[in-house]
PDB file of C-alpha atoms in Angstrom:
ATOM      1  CA  GLY A   1       0.110  -0.285   0.011  1.00  0.00           C
ATOM      2  CA  GLN A   2       0.936   3.184  -0.517  1.00  0.00           C
ATOM      3  CA  GLN A   3       2.760   5.349   2.301  1.00  0.00           C
ATOM      4  CA  LEU A   4       4.190   8.848   2.822  1.00  0.00           C
ATOM      5  CA  ASN A   5       7.944   9.451   3.244  1.00  0.00           C
ATOM      6  CA  GLN A   6       9.013  10.571   6.545  1.00  0.00           C
ATOM      7  CA  SER A   7      12.055  12.090   7.833  1.00  0.00           C
ATOM      8  CA  PRO A   8      14.192  11.745   9.566  1.00  0.00           C
ATOM      9  CA  GLN A   9      13.305   7.631  10.333  1.00  0.00           C
ATOM     10  CA  SER A  10      14.882   8.288  14.310  1.00  0.00           C
ATOM     11  CA  MET A  11      16.251  11.040  15.995  1.00  0.00           C
ATOM     12  CA  PHE A  12      18.324  10.844  19.146  1.00  0.00           C
ATOM     13  CA  ILE A  13      18.269  14.292  20.745  1.00  0.00           C
ATOM     14  CA  GLN A  14      19.035  15.862  24.401  1.00  0.00           C
ATOM     15  CA  GLU A  15      16.206  17.092  27.049  1.00  0.00           C
ATOM     16  CA  GLY A  16      15.566  20.504  26.052  1.00  0.00           C
ATOM     17  CA  GLU A  17      16.438  20.574  22.589  1.00  0.00           C
ATOM     18  CA  ASP A  18      14.126  21.404  19.202  1.00  0.00           C
ATOM     19  CA  VAL A  19      12.852  18.304  16.978  1.00  0.00           C
ATOM     20  CA  SER A  20      11.828  19.227  13.582  1.00  0.00           C
ATOM     21  CA  MET A  21      10.390  16.016  11.395  1.00  0.00           C
ATOM     22  CA  ASN A  22       8.748  16.238   7.700  1.00  0.00           C
ATOM     23  CA  CYS A  23       6.584  14.043   5.763  1.00  0.00           C
ATOM     24  CA  THR A  24       6.054  14.361   1.848  1.00  0.00           C
ATOM     25  CA  SER A  25       3.864  12.716  -0.667  1.00  0.00           C
ATOM     26  CA  SER A  26       3.769  12.608  -4.552  1.00  0.00           C
ATOM     27  CA  SER A  27       0.061  13.277  -4.030  1.00  0.00           C
ATOM     28  CA  ILE A  28      -2.363  16.244  -3.122  1.00  0.00           C
ATOM     29  CA  PHE A  29      -3.324  15.825   0.420  1.00  0.00           C
ATOM     30  CA  ASN A  30      -6.564  18.211   1.892  1.00  0.00           C
ATOM     31  CA  THR A  31      -5.972  17.194   5.378  1.00  0.00           C
ATOM     32  CA  TRP A  32      -2.789  16.581   7.124  1.00  0.00           C
ATOM     33  CA  LEU A  33      -2.302  14.908  10.664  1.00  0.00           C
ATOM     34  CA  TRP A  34       0.276  14.288  13.049  1.00  0.00           C
ATOM     35  CA  TYR A  35      -0.053  11.204  15.432  1.00  0.00           C
ATOM     36  CA  LYS A  36       2.025  10.215  18.230  1.00  0.00           C
ATOM     37  CA  GLN A  37       2.301   6.388  19.543  1.00  0.00           C
ATOM     38  CA  ASP A  38       3.842   5.441  23.135  1.00  0.00           C
ATOM     39  CA  PRO A  39       4.821   1.339  23.133  1.00  0.00           C
ATOM     40  CA  GLY A  40       1.871  -0.562  23.418  1.00  0.00           C
ATOM     41  CA  GLU A  41      -0.206   2.077  22.664  1.00  0.00           C
ATOM     42  CA  GLY A  42      -2.237   2.933  19.358  1.00  0.00           C
ATOM     43  CA  PRO A  43      -1.763   6.499  17.691  1.00  0.00           C
ATOM     44  CA  VAL A  44      -3.323   9.335  19.349  1.00  0.00           C
ATOM     45  CA  LEU A  45      -3.976  12.574  17.390  1.00  0.00           C
ATOM     46  CA  LEU A  46      -1.368  15.712  18.310  1.00  0.00           C
ATOM     47  CA  ILE A  47      -2.563  18.220  15.353  1.00  0.00           C
ATOM     48  CA  ALA A  48      -5.123  18.130  12.356  1.00  0.00           C
ATOM     49  CA  LEU A  49      -4.114  20.761   9.600  1.00  0.00           C
ATOM     50  CA  TYR A  50      -6.718  21.580   7.227  1.00  0.00           C
ATOM     51  CA  LYS A  51      -5.777  24.507   4.553  1.00  0.00           C
ATOM     52  CA  ALA A  52      -2.538  24.731   2.631  1.00  0.00           C
ATOM     53  CA  GLY A  53      -0.281  27.414   4.378  1.00  0.00           C
ATOM     54  CA  GLU A  54      -1.823  26.466   8.156  1.00  0.00           C
ATOM     55  CA  LEU A  55       0.405  26.590  11.105  1.00  0.00           C
ATOM     56  CA  THR A  56      -1.224  25.435  14.152  1.00  0.00           C
ATOM     57  CA  SER A  57       0.205  24.807  17.497  1.00  0.00           C
ATOM     58  CA  ASN A  58      -0.787  22.662  20.543  1.00  0.00           C
ATOM     59  CA  GLY A  59       1.419  23.425  23.358  1.00  0.00           C
ATOM     60  CA  ARG A  60       4.985  22.876  22.528  1.00  0.00           C
ATOM     61  CA  LEU A  61       4.144  21.265  19.221  1.00  0.00           C
ATOM     62  CA  THR A  62       3.808  23.285  15.960  1.00  0.00           C
ATOM     63  CA  ALA A  63       2.795  22.194  12.835  1.00  0.00           C
ATOM     64  CA  GLN A  64       2.413  22.786   9.252  1.00  0.00           C
ATOM     65  CA  PHE A  65       0.446  22.033   5.727  1.00  0.00           C
ATOM     66  CA  GLY A  66       2.912  23.078   2.951  1.00  0.00           C
ATOM     67  CA  ILE A  67       1.823  25.236   0.349  1.00  0.00           C
ATOM     68  CA  THR A  68       2.267  22.619  -2.214  1.00  0.00           C
ATOM     69  CA  ARG A  69      -0.364  20.465  -0.285  1.00  0.00           C
ATOM     70  CA  LYS A  70       2.488  17.615  -0.612  1.00  0.00           C
ATOM     71  CA  ASP A  71       4.080  17.998   2.523  1.00  0.00           C
ATOM     72  CA  SER A  72       3.829  18.523   5.982  1.00  0.00           C
ATOM     73  CA  PHE A  73       6.277  19.353   9.139  1.00  0.00           C
ATOM     74  CA  LEU A  74       5.995  19.030  12.506  1.00  0.00           C
ATOM     75  CA  ASN A  75       8.424  21.071  15.263  1.00  0.00           C
ATOM     76  CA  ILE A  76       8.777  20.011  18.840  1.00  0.00           C
ATOM     77  CA  SER A  77      10.250  23.054  21.152  1.00  0.00           C
ATOM     78  CA  ALA A  78      11.841  22.034  24.212  1.00  0.00           C
ATOM     79  CA  SER A  79      11.962  18.527  24.294  1.00  0.00           C
ATOM     80  CA  ILE A  80      11.276  16.728  27.194  1.00  0.00           C
ATOM     81  CA  PRO A  81      11.549  12.477  28.216  1.00  0.00           C
ATOM     82  CA  SER A  82       7.930  12.208  27.514  1.00  0.00           C
ATOM     83  CA  ASP A  83       7.984  13.155  24.210  1.00  0.00           C
ATOM     84  CA  VAL A  84       9.700   9.672  23.519  1.00  0.00           C
ATOM     85  CA  GLY A  85       7.718   7.611  20.691  1.00  0.00           C
ATOM     86  CA  ILE A  86       6.937   7.049  17.376  1.00  0.00           C
ATOM     87  CA  TYR A  87       5.323  10.182  15.486  1.00  0.00           C
ATOM     88  CA  PHE A  88       3.539   9.316  12.296  1.00  0.00           C
ATOM     89  CA  CYS A  89       1.917  12.132   9.739  1.00  0.00           C
ATOM     90  CA  ALA A  90      -0.729  10.959   7.754  1.00  0.00           C
ATOM     91  CA  GLY A  91      -2.501  12.712   4.962  1.00  0.00           C
ATOM     92  CA  LEU A  92      -6.596  12.641   3.848  1.00  0.00           C
ATOM     93  CA  PRO A  93      -7.602  13.478  -0.150  1.00  0.00           C
ATOM     94  CA  ASN A  94     -10.771  15.620  -0.029  1.00  0.00           C
ATOM     95  CA  THR A  95     -12.976  12.928  -1.326  1.00  0.00           C
ATOM     96  CA  GLY A  96     -13.736   9.326   0.299  1.00  0.00           C
ATOM     97  CA  THR A  97     -14.287   8.163   3.730  1.00  0.00           C
ATOM     98  CA  ALA A  98     -11.948   8.138   6.691  1.00  0.00           C
ATOM     99  CA  SER A  99     -10.434   4.724   5.288  1.00  0.00           C
ATOM    100  CA  LYS A 100      -8.617   6.849   2.681  1.00  0.00           C
ATOM    101  CA  LEU A 101      -6.049   7.514   5.343  1.00  0.00           C
ATOM    102  CA  THR A 102      -2.460   7.308   5.145  1.00  0.00           C
ATOM    103  CA  PHE A 103       0.401   7.010   7.078  1.00  0.00           C
ATOM    104  CA  GLY A 104       3.749   8.030   6.889  1.00  0.00           C
ATOM    105  CA  THR A 105       6.638   5.448   8.044  1.00  0.00           C
ATOM    106  CA  GLY A 106       7.072   7.306  11.059  1.00  0.00           C
ATOM    107  CA  THR A 107       9.957   8.998  13.058  1.00  0.00           C
ATOM    108  CA  ARG A 108      10.998   7.129  16.232  1.00  0.00           C
ATOM    109  CA  LEU A 109      12.149   9.693  18.778  1.00  0.00           C
ATOM    110  CA  GLN A 110      14.594   9.433  21.763  1.00  0.00           C
ATOM    111  CA  VAL A 111      15.146  11.892  24.330  1.00  0.00           C
ATOM    112  CA  THR A 112      18.256  11.661  26.392  1.00  0.00           C
ATOM    113  CA  LEU A 113      18.959  13.455  29.993  1.00  0.00           C
TER     114      LEU A 113
ATOM    115  CA  LYS B   1     -15.998   7.975  28.468  1.00  0.00           C
ATOM    116  CA  ALA B   2     -14.315   4.878  27.682  1.00  0.00           C
ATOM    117  CA  GLY B   3     -11.772   4.457  24.890  1.00  0.00           C
ATOM    118  CA  VAL B   4     -11.367   2.152  22.187  1.00  0.00           C
ATOM    119  CA  THR B   5     -11.031  -1.586  23.066  1.00  0.00           C
ATOM    120  CA  GLN B   6      -9.347  -4.458  21.826  1.00  0.00           C
ATOM    121  CA  THR B   7      -8.979  -8.084  23.059  1.00  0.00           C
ATOM    122  CA  PRO B   8      -6.828 -10.104  23.043  1.00  0.00           C
ATOM    123  CA  ARG B   9      -3.863  -7.826  23.900  1.00  0.00           C
ATOM    124  CA  TYR B  10      -1.259 -10.114  22.626  1.00  0.00           C
ATOM    125  CA  LEU B  11      -2.013 -13.756  20.820  1.00  0.00           C
ATOM    126  CA  ILE B  12       0.776 -16.382  19.671  1.00  0.00           C
ATOM    127  CA  LYS B  13      -0.560 -18.801  16.851  1.00  0.00           C
ATOM    128  CA  THR B  14       0.879 -21.273  14.778  1.00  0.00           C
ATOM    129  CA  ARG B  15       1.043 -21.286  11.100  1.00  0.00           C
ATOM    130  CA  GLY B  16      -2.064 -22.713   9.471  1.00  0.00           C
ATOM    131  CA  GLN B  17      -4.481 -21.834  12.421  1.00  0.00           C
ATOM    132  CA  GLN B  18      -6.994 -18.806  12.531  1.00  0.00           C
ATOM    133  CA  VAL B  19      -7.625 -15.978  14.891  1.00  0.00           C
ATOM    134  CA  THR B  20      -9.984 -14.047  15.561  1.00  0.00           C
ATOM    135  CA  LEU B  21      -9.872 -10.032  17.318  1.00  0.00           C
ATOM    136  CA  SER B  22     -12.236  -8.185  18.632  1.00  0.00           C
ATOM    137  CA  CYS B  23     -12.965  -4.302  19.104  1.00  0.00           C
ATOM    138  CA  SER B  24     -15.324  -2.303  21.110  1.00  0.00           C
ATOM    139  CA  PRO B  25     -15.452   1.385  20.079  1.00  0.00           C
ATOM    140  CA  ILE B  26     -16.178   4.079  21.814  1.00  0.00           C
ATOM    141  CA  SER B  27     -19.546   4.493  23.053  1.00  0.00           C
ATOM    142  CA  GLY B  28     -21.884   6.202  20.046  1.00  0.00           C
ATOM    143  CA  HIS B  29     -19.016   5.548  17.626  1.00  0.00           C
ATOM    144  CA  ARG B  30     -20.807   3.688  14.501  1.00  0.00           C
ATOM    145  CA  SER B  31     -17.920   3.467  12.235  1.00  0.00           C
ATOM    146  CA  VAL B  32     -14.601   1.063  12.956  1.00  0.00           C
ATOM    147  CA  SER B  33     -11.395   0.736  10.865  1.00  0.00           C
ATOM    148  CA  TRP B  34      -9.220  -1.762  11.366  1.00  0.00           C
ATOM    149  CA  TYR B  35      -5.088  -1.482  10.200  1.00  0.00           C
ATOM    150  CA  GLN B  36      -2.319  -3.634  10.463  1.00  0.00           C
ATOM    151  CA  GLN B  37       1.285  -2.277  11.572  1.00  0.00           C
ATOM    152  CA  THR B  38       4.183  -3.996  11.223  1.00  0.00           C
ATOM    153  CA  PRO B  39       8.088  -2.745  10.990  1.00  0.00           C
ATOM    154  CA  GLY B  40       8.389  -2.687   7.229  1.00  0.00           C
ATOM    155  CA  GLN B  41       5.300  -1.902   5.863  1.00  0.00           C
ATOM    156  CA  GLY B  42       3.960   0.526   8.231  1.00  0.00           C
ATOM    157  CA  LEU B  43       0.003   1.132   8.969  1.00  0.00           C
ATOM    158  CA  GLN B  44      -1.717  -0.688   6.358  1.00  0.00           C
ATOM    159  CA  PHE B  45      -5.517  -0.121   5.710  1.00  0.00           C
ATOM    160  CA  LEU B  46      -7.625  -3.596   6.295  1.00  0.00           C
ATOM    161  CA  PHE B  47     -11.087  -2.465   6.389  1.00  0.00           C
ATOM    162  CA  GLU B  48     -13.722   0.180   7.416  1.00  0.00           C
ATOM    163  CA  TYR B  49     -17.354  -0.849   8.815  1.00  0.00           C
ATOM    164  CA  PHE B  50     -20.632   1.386   9.263  1.00  0.00           C
ATOM    165  CA  SER B  51     -23.890   0.110  10.505  1.00  0.00           C
ATOM    166  CA  GLU B  52     -22.839  -3.481  10.042  1.00  0.00           C
ATOM    167  CA  THR B  53     -21.426  -3.091   6.219  1.00  0.00           C
ATOM    168  CA  GLN B  54     -18.140  -3.103   4.972  1.00  0.00           C
ATOM    169  CA  ARG B  55     -17.612   0.060   3.280  1.00  0.00           C
ATOM    170  CA  ASN B  56     -14.097  -0.148   2.007  1.00  0.00           C
ATOM    171  CA  LYS B  57     -11.483  -2.854   1.992  1.00  0.00           C
ATOM    172  CA  GLY B  58      -7.477  -2.436   1.433  1.00  0.00           C
ATOM    173  CA  ASN B  59      -5.220  -4.456  -0.226  1.00  0.00           C
ATOM    174  CA  PHE B  60      -5.046  -7.928   1.666  1.00  0.00           C
ATOM    175  CA  PRO B  61      -5.935 -11.306   0.623  1.00  0.00           C
ATOM    176  CA  GLY B  62      -9.288 -13.129   1.225  1.00  0.00           C
ATOM    177  CA  ARG B  63      -7.854 -15.210   4.452  1.00  0.00           C
ATOM    178  CA  PHE B  64      -8.630 -11.506   6.191  1.00  0.00           C
ATOM    179  CA  SER B  65     -12.107 -10.860   6.968  1.00  0.00           C
ATOM    180  CA  GLY B  66     -14.331  -8.885   9.602  1.00  0.00           C
ATOM    181  CA  ARG B  67     -17.604  -8.310  10.661  1.00  0.00           C
ATOM    182  CA  GLN B  68     -19.642  -5.290  12.831  1.00  0.00           C
ATOM    183  CA  PHE B  69     -22.501  -6.243  14.737  1.00  0.00           C
ATOM    184  CA  SER B  70     -25.359  -3.974  15.333  1.00  0.00           C
ATOM    185  CA  ASN B  71     -23.670  -2.572  18.466  1.00  0.00           C
ATOM    186  CA  SER B  72     -20.999  -1.490  16.753  1.00  0.00           C
ATOM    187  CA  ARG B  73     -18.467  -4.007  18.013  1.00  0.00           C
ATOM    188  CA  SER B  74     -16.360  -5.512  15.300  1.00  0.00           C
ATOM    189  CA  GLU B  75     -14.283  -8.547  14.618  1.00  0.00           C
ATOM    190  CA  MET B  76     -11.570  -9.529  12.241  1.00  0.00           C
ATOM    191  CA  ASN B  77     -10.707 -12.536  11.437  1.00  0.00           C
ATOM    192  CA  VAL B  78      -7.297 -14.160  10.146  1.00  0.00           C
ATOM    193  CA  SER B  79      -7.759 -17.953   8.417  1.00  0.00           C
ATOM    194  CA  THR B  80      -4.536 -19.922   8.006  1.00  0.00           C
ATOM    195  CA  LEU B  81      -2.070 -17.690   9.472  1.00  0.00           C
ATOM    196  CA  GLU B  82       1.405 -17.121   7.821  1.00  0.00           C
ATOM    197  CA  LEU B  83       4.528 -16.037   9.559  1.00  0.00           C
ATOM    198  CA  GLY B  84       4.044 -12.542   7.895  1.00  0.00           C
ATOM    199  CA  ASP B  85       0.598 -12.107   9.658  1.00  0.00           C
ATOM    200  CA  SER B  86       2.573 -11.568  12.915  1.00  0.00           C
ATOM    201  CA  ALA B  87       1.933  -7.696  13.837  1.00  0.00           C
ATOM    202  CA  LEU B  88       0.060  -4.983  15.471  1.00  0.00           C
ATOM    203  CA  TYR B  89      -3.684  -5.021  14.972  1.00  0.00           C
ATOM    204  CA  LEU B  90      -5.083  -1.678  15.238  1.00  0.00           C
ATOM    205  CA  CYS B  91      -9.017  -0.633  15.377  1.00  0.00           C
ATOM    206  CA  ALA B  92      -9.990   2.567  15.518  1.00  0.00           C
ATOM    207  CA  SER B  93     -13.447   4.316  16.070  1.00  0.00           C
ATOM    208  CA  SER B  94     -15.185   7.410  14.881  1.00  0.00           C
ATOM    209  CA  LEU B  95     -18.408   8.728  14.928  1.00  0.00           C
ATOM    210  CA  GLY B  96     -19.350   8.452  11.206  1.00  0.00           C
ATOM    211  CA  ILE B  97     -17.139   7.500   7.873  1.00  0.00           C
ATOM    212  CA  ALA B  98     -17.060  10.995   6.379  1.00  0.00           C
ATOM    213  CA  ILE B  99     -13.753  12.054   5.692  1.00  0.00           C
ATOM    214  CA  TYR B 100     -13.906  14.648   8.484  1.00  0.00           C
ATOM    215  CA  ASN B 101     -14.424  12.517  11.417  1.00  0.00           C
ATOM    216  CA  GLU B 102     -11.213  11.938  13.369  1.00  0.00           C
ATOM    217  CA  GLN B 103     -10.686   8.335  14.364  1.00  0.00           C
ATOM    218  CA  PHE B 104      -9.526   7.002  17.632  1.00  0.00           C
ATOM    219  CA  PHE B 105      -7.320   3.959  18.122  1.00  0.00           C
ATOM    220  CA  GLY B 106      -7.488   1.249  20.538  1.00  0.00           C
ATOM    221  CA  PRO B 107      -4.450  -0.017  22.033  1.00  0.00           C
ATOM    222  CA  GLY B 108      -4.081  -3.002  19.551  1.00  0.00           C
ATOM    223  CA  THR B 109      -3.667  -6.932  19.685  1.00  0.00           C
ATOM    224  CA  ARG B 110       0.127  -7.930  19.238  1.00  0.00           C
ATOM    225  CA  LEU B 111      -0.445 -11.132  17.248  1.00  0.00           C
ATOM    226  CA  THR B 112       2.755 -13.198  16.707  1.00  0.00           C
ATOM    227  CA  VAL B 113       2.613 -16.125  14.202  1.00  0.00           C
ATOM    228  CA  LEU B 114       4.911 -19.050  15.015  1.00  0.00           C
TER     229      LEU B 114
END
């Protein structure tokens, strides 16, 4: 099945550092979503983006919907140990149902003290 | 409000066996979707159910099947298990199937096929 290209694949950072990750697609999406998955759990929605160019924040997290509609970015500022997990981007086209959700390959984040 | 629950959480089977996984959606949610998550393929869509009807199906062989009951609970079945079926199977529920409905994921069932 189709997957979105997400980078980096993994990151090892120190507590307090800022984190950036991105997601690119060959297809245009009308909605971009960012999820976090903790070990042993399902993904949890962090941020939803609905408009090209949109910049949305959720606490220390900021995500942007790329102008081309083919990419999205997630930034985490001042990382803390509980930020550890796998971050997934996901895209939705403008038609169809929720089953059209396409996920990225994931970015595994490790935070060291 | 209770979240999405999946049972069992862990399962070990051998090749050739069959398995049934269960998902209880959030109360009031009528749509249930199933995903397979593996390290190599990531999250892949399996099925989507709404009002006891399968609305969409992903690109998986016929060994993978599912159903939804009148109370919106859903089950998926995998017959003639293969080693490659080892994965985390995630269920997600939403109010409806319209594209703007947020999906809430359960913790998953970890299936290991030996």
